[in-house]
CSV table of C-alpha atoms and ligand atoms in Angstrom, one decimal:
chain,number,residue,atom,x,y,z
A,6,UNK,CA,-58.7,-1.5,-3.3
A,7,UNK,CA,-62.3,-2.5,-2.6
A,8,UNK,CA,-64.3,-0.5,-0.2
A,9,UNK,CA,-64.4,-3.7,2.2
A,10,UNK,CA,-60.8,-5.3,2.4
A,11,UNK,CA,-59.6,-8.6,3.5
A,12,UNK,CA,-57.5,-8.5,6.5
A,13,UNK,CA,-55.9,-11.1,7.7
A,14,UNK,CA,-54.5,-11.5,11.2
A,15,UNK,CA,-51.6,-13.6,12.2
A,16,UNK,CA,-51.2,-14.3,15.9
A,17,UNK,CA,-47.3,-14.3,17.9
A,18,UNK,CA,-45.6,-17.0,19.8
A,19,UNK,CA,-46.8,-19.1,21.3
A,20,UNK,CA,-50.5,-18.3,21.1
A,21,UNK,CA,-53.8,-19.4,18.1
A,22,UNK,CA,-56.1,-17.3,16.3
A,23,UNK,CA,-58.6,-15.9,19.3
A,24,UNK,CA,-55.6,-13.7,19.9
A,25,UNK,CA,-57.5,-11.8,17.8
A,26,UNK,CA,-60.9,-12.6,18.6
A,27,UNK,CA,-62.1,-8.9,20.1
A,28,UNK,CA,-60.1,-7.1,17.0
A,29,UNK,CA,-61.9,-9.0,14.2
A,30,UNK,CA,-65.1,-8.5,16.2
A,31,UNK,CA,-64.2,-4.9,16.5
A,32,UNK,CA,-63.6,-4.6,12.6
A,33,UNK,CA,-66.3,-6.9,10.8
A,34,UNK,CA,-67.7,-3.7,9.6
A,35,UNK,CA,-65.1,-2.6,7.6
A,36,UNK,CA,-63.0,-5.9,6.5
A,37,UNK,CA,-63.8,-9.4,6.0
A,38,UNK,CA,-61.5,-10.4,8.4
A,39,UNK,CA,-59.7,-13.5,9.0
A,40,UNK,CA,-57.7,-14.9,11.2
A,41,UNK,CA,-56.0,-18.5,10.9
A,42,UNK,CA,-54.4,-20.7,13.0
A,43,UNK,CA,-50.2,-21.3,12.2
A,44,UNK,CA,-50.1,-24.9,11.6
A,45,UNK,CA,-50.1,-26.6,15.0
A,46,UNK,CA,-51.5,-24.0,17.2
A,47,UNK,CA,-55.3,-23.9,18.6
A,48,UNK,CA,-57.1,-26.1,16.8
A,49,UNK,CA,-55.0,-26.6,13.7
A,50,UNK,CA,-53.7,-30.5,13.6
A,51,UNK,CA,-52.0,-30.5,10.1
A,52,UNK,CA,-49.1,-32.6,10.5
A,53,UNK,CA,-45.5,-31.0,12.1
A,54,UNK,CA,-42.4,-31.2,11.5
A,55,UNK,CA,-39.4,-30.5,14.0
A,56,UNK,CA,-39.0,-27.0,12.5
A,57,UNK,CA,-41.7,-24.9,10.6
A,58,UNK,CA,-39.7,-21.6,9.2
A,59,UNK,CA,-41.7,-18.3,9.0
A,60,UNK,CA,-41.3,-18.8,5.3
A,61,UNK,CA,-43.5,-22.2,6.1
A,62,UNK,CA,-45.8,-20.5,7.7
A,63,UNK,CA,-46.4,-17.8,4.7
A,64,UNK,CA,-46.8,-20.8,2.7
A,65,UNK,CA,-49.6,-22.1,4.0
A,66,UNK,CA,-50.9,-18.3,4.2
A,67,UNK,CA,-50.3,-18.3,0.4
A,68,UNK,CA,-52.4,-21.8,0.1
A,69,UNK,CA,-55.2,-20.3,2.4
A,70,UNK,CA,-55.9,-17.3,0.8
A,71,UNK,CA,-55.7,-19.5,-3.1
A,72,UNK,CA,-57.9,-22.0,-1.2
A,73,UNK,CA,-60.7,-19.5,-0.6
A,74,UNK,CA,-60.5,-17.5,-3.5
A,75,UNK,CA,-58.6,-14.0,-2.0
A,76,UNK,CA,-56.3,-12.3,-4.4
A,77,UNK,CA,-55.1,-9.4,-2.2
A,78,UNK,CA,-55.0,-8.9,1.6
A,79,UNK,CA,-53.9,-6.1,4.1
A,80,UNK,CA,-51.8,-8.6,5.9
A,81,UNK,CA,-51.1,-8.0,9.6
A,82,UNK,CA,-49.2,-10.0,12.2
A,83,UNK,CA,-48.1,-9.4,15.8
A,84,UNK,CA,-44.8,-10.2,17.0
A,85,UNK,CA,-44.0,-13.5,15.1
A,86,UNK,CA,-46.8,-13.3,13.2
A,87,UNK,CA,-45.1,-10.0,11.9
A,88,UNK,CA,-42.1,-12.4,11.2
A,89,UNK,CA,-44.4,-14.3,9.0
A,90,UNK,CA,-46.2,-11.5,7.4
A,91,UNK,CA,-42.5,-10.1,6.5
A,92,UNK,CA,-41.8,-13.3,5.2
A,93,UNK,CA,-45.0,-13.5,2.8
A,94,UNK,CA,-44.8,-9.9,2.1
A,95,UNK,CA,-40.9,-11.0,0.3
A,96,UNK,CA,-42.4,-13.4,-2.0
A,97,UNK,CA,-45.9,-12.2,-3.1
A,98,UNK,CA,-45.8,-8.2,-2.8
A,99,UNK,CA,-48.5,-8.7,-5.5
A,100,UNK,CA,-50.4,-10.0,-3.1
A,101,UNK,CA,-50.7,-7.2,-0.3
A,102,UNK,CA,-53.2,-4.0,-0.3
A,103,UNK,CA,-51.3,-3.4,3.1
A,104,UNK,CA,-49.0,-4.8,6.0
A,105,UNK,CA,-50.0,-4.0,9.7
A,106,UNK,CA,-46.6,-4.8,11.5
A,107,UNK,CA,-48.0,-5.4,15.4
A,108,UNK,CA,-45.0,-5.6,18.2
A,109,UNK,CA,-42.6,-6.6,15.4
A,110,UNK,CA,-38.9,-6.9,14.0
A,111,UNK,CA,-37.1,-7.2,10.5
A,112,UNK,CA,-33.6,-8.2,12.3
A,113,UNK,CA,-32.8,-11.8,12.6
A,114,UNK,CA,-32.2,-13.5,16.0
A,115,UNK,CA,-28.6,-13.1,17.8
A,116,UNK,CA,-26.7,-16.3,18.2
A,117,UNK,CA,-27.9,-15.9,22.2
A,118,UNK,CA,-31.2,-15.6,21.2
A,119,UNK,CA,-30.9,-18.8,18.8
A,120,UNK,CA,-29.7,-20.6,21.6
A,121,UNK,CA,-32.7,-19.3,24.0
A,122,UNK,CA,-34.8,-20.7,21.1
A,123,UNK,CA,-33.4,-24.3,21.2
A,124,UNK,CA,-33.8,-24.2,25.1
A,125,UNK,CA,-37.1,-22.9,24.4
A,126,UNK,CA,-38.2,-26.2,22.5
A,127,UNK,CA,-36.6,-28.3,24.8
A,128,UNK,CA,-38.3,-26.9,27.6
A,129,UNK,CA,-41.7,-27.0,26.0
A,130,UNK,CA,-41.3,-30.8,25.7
A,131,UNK,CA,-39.3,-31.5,29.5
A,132,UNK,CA,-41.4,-28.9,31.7
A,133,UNK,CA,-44.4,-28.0,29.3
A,134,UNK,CA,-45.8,-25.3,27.5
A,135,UNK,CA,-47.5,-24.3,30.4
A,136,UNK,CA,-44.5,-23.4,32.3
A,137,UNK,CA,-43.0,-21.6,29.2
A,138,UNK,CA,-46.6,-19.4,28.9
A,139,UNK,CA,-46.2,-18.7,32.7
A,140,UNK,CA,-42.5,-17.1,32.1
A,141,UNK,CA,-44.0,-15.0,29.5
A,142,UNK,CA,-46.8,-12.8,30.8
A,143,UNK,CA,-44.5,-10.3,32.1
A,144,UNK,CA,-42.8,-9.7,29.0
A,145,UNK,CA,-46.0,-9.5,27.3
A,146,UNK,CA,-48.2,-7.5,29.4
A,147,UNK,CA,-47.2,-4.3,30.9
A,148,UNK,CA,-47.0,-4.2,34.4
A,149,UNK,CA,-49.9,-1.8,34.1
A,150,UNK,CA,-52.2,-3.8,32.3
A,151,UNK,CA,-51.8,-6.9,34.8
A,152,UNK,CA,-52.3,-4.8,37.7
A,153,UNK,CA,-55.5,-3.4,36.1
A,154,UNK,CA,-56.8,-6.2,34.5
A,155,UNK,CA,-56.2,-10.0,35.8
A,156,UNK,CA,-58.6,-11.4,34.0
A,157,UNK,CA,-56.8,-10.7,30.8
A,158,UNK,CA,-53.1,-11.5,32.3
A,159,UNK,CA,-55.0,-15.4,33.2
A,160,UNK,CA,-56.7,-15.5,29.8
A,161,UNK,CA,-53.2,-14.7,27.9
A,162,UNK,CA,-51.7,-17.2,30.2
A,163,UNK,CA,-54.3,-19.8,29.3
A,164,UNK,CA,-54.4,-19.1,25.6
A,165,UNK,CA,-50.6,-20.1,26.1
A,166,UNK,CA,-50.5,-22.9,28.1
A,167,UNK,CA,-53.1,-25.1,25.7
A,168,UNK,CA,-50.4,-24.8,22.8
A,169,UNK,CA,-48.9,-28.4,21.9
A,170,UNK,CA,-45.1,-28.4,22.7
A,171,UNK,CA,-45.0,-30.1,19.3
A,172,UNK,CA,-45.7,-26.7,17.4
A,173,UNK,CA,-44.2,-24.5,20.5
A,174,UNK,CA,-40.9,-26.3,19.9
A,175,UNK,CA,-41.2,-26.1,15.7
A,176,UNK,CA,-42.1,-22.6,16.1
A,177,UNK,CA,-39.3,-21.6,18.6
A,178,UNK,CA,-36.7,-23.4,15.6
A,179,UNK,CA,-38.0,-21.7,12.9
A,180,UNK,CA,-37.8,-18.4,14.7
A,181,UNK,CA,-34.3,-19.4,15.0
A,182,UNK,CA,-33.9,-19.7,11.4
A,183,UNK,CA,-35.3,-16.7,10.2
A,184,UNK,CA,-33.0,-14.1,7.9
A,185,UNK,CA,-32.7,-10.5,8.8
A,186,UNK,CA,-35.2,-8.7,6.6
A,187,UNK,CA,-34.3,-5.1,6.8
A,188,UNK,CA,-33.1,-5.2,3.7
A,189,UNK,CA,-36.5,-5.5,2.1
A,190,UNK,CA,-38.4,-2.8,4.2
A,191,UNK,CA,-36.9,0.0,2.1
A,192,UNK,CA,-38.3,-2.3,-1.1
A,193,UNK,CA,-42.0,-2.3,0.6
A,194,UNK,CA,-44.6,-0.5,-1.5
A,195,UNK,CA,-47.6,-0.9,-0.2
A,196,UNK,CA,-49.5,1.4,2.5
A,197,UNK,CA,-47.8,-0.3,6.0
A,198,UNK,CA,-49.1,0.6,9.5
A,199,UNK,CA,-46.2,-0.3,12.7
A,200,UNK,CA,-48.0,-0.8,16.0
A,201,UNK,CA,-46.3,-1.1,19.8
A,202,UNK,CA,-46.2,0.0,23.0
A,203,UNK,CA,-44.2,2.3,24.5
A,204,UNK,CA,-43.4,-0.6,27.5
A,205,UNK,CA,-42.5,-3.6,24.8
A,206,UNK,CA,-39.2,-5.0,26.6
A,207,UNK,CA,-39.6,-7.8,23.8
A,208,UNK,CA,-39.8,-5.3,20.8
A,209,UNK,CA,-38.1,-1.9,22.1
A,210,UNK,CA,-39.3,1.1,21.0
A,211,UNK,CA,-36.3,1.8,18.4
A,212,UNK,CA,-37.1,-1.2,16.7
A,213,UNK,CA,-40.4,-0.5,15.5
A,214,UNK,CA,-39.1,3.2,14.9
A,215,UNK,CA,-36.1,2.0,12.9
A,216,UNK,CA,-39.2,0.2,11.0
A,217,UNK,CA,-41.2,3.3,10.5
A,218,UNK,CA,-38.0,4.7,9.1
A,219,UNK,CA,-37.0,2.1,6.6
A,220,UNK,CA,-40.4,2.1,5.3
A,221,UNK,CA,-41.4,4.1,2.5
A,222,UNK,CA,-44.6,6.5,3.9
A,223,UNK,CA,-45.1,4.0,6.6
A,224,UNK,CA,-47.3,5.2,9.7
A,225,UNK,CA,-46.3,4.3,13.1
A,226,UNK,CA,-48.9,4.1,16.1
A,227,UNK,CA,-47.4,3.7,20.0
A,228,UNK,CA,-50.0,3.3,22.6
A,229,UNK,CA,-48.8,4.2,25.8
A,230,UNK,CA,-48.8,2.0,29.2
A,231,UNK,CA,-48.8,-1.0,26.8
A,232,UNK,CA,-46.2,-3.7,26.4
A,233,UNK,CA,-46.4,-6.4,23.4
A,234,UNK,CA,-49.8,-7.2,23.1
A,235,UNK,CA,-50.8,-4.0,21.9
A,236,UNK,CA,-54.6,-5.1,20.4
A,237,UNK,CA,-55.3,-6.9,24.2
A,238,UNK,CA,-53.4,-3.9,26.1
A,239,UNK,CA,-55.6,-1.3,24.2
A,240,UNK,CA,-58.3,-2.5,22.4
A,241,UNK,CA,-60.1,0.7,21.6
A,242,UNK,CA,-56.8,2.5,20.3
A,243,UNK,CA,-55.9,-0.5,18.4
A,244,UNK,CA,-59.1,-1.0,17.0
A,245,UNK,CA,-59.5,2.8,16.1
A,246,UNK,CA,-56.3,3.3,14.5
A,247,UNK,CA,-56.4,0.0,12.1
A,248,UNK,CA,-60.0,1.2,10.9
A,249,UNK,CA,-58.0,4.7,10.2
A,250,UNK,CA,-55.3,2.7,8.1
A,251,UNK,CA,-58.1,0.7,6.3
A,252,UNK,CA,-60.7,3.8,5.5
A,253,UNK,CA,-57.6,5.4,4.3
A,254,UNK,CA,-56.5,2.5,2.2
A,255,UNK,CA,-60.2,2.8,0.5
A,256,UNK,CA,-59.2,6.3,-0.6
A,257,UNK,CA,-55.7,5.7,-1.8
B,319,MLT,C1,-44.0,-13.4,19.9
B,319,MLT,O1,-44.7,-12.7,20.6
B,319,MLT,O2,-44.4,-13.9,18.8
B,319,MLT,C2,-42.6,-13.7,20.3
B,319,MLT,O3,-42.2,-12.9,21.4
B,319,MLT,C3,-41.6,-13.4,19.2
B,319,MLT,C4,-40.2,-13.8,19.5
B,319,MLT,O4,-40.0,-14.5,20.5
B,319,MLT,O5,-39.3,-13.3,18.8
């Protein structure tokens, strides 16, 4: 593992790459870090189709990383971009120094939640993405954190609200479609760091704990007063435990 890893950040639903804009700031001194765009969000305009699978997705990870050259990567994701990195992590282990699982799940969706998806890319198309993003900041910010700090509450609103319903609807039916992977956390053998907050309604505590469980030596991180947007919610804590997990990956 090279004293400098690449880390590569994949941002949730239905948000782009400046998600992560303050944490790859944060962490330029000890990774080359990058952070794409999932086809169709922020500025990525690659073509869409009706339905783009987290196994899509890791795809085009795959092509990005052979594009520029990257052999291995601590691969992180939040939320649905844990979905992904789950999904990447099941077809090229080889590929992974270590998996940062943000505000995530292995379970697949309920056929409730399936059926919330469809409405979901409906709606993004018959009352916009904008209305969709306003729904949302309450389940992804913790009552705390948009008392304290507007600013960010409008800002995560806004990041939302610019997303085309064309990839807001794709994503939402490929969420739909995704397998439960619990079956290959017990598998996972590379060095795995599980972040949430102790207020994520979306991602329940026992969920990321059932993670650290299933995990062989994984470490689990909960920052308190914070909901699903752990990195925003609590930047320094965030910032200071993934530089832990990467110094320690350096002496593994
Ligand atoms: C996300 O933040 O990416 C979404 O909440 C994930 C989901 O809806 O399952």
């Amino acid at each position: 593992m090279p004293p400098h890893p690449t880390l590569l950040l994949l941002h949730g639903f239905p948000q782009d790459n400046t998600l992560w804009q303050g944490t790859a700031a944060a962490l330029a001194d000890v990774a080359d870090v990058i952070a794409p765009d999932l086809r169709g969000f922020g500025a990525d305009r690659r073509p869409l189709p009706a339905v783009l699978t987290m196994e899509a997705y890791a795809e085009d990870i795959k092509q990005e990383l052979d594009a520029r050259g990257v052999e291995r990567v601590v691969l992180g994701g939040l939320s649905m971009g844990g979905y992904v990195a789950l999904a990447f992590a099941e077809r090229w282990p080889e590929r992974l120094d270590g998996l940062l699982l943000c505000n995530t799940k292995a379970t697949a969706d309920t056929p409730e939640g399936k059926a919330a998806r469809e409405e979901t890319a409906r709606n993004a198309f018959d009352k916009g993405v904008a209305v969709i993003a306003r729904g949302m900041v309450p389940k992804l910010l913790s009552a705390d954190t948009r008392a304290e700090r507007p600013e960010l509450a409008a800002a995560v609103e806004a990041l939302m609200a610019r997303q085309r319903p064309e990839a807001v609807a794709a994503a939402a039916r490929g969420m739909a479609l995704r397998p439960d992977r619990s079956a290959l956390l017990p598998t996972l053998r590379v060095p795995t760091l599980i972040c949430t907050g102790d207020r994520d309604e979306l991602m329940p505590l026992p969920t990321s704990e059932a993670m650290h469980l299933a995990i062989p030596g994984s470490a689990l991180a909960v920052f308190p007063r914070v909901a699903h947007l752990s990195n925003l919610e609590a930047p320094e804590a965030f910032e200071a435990t993934v530089r832990r997990f990467l110094a320690s990956l350096s002496h593994a």
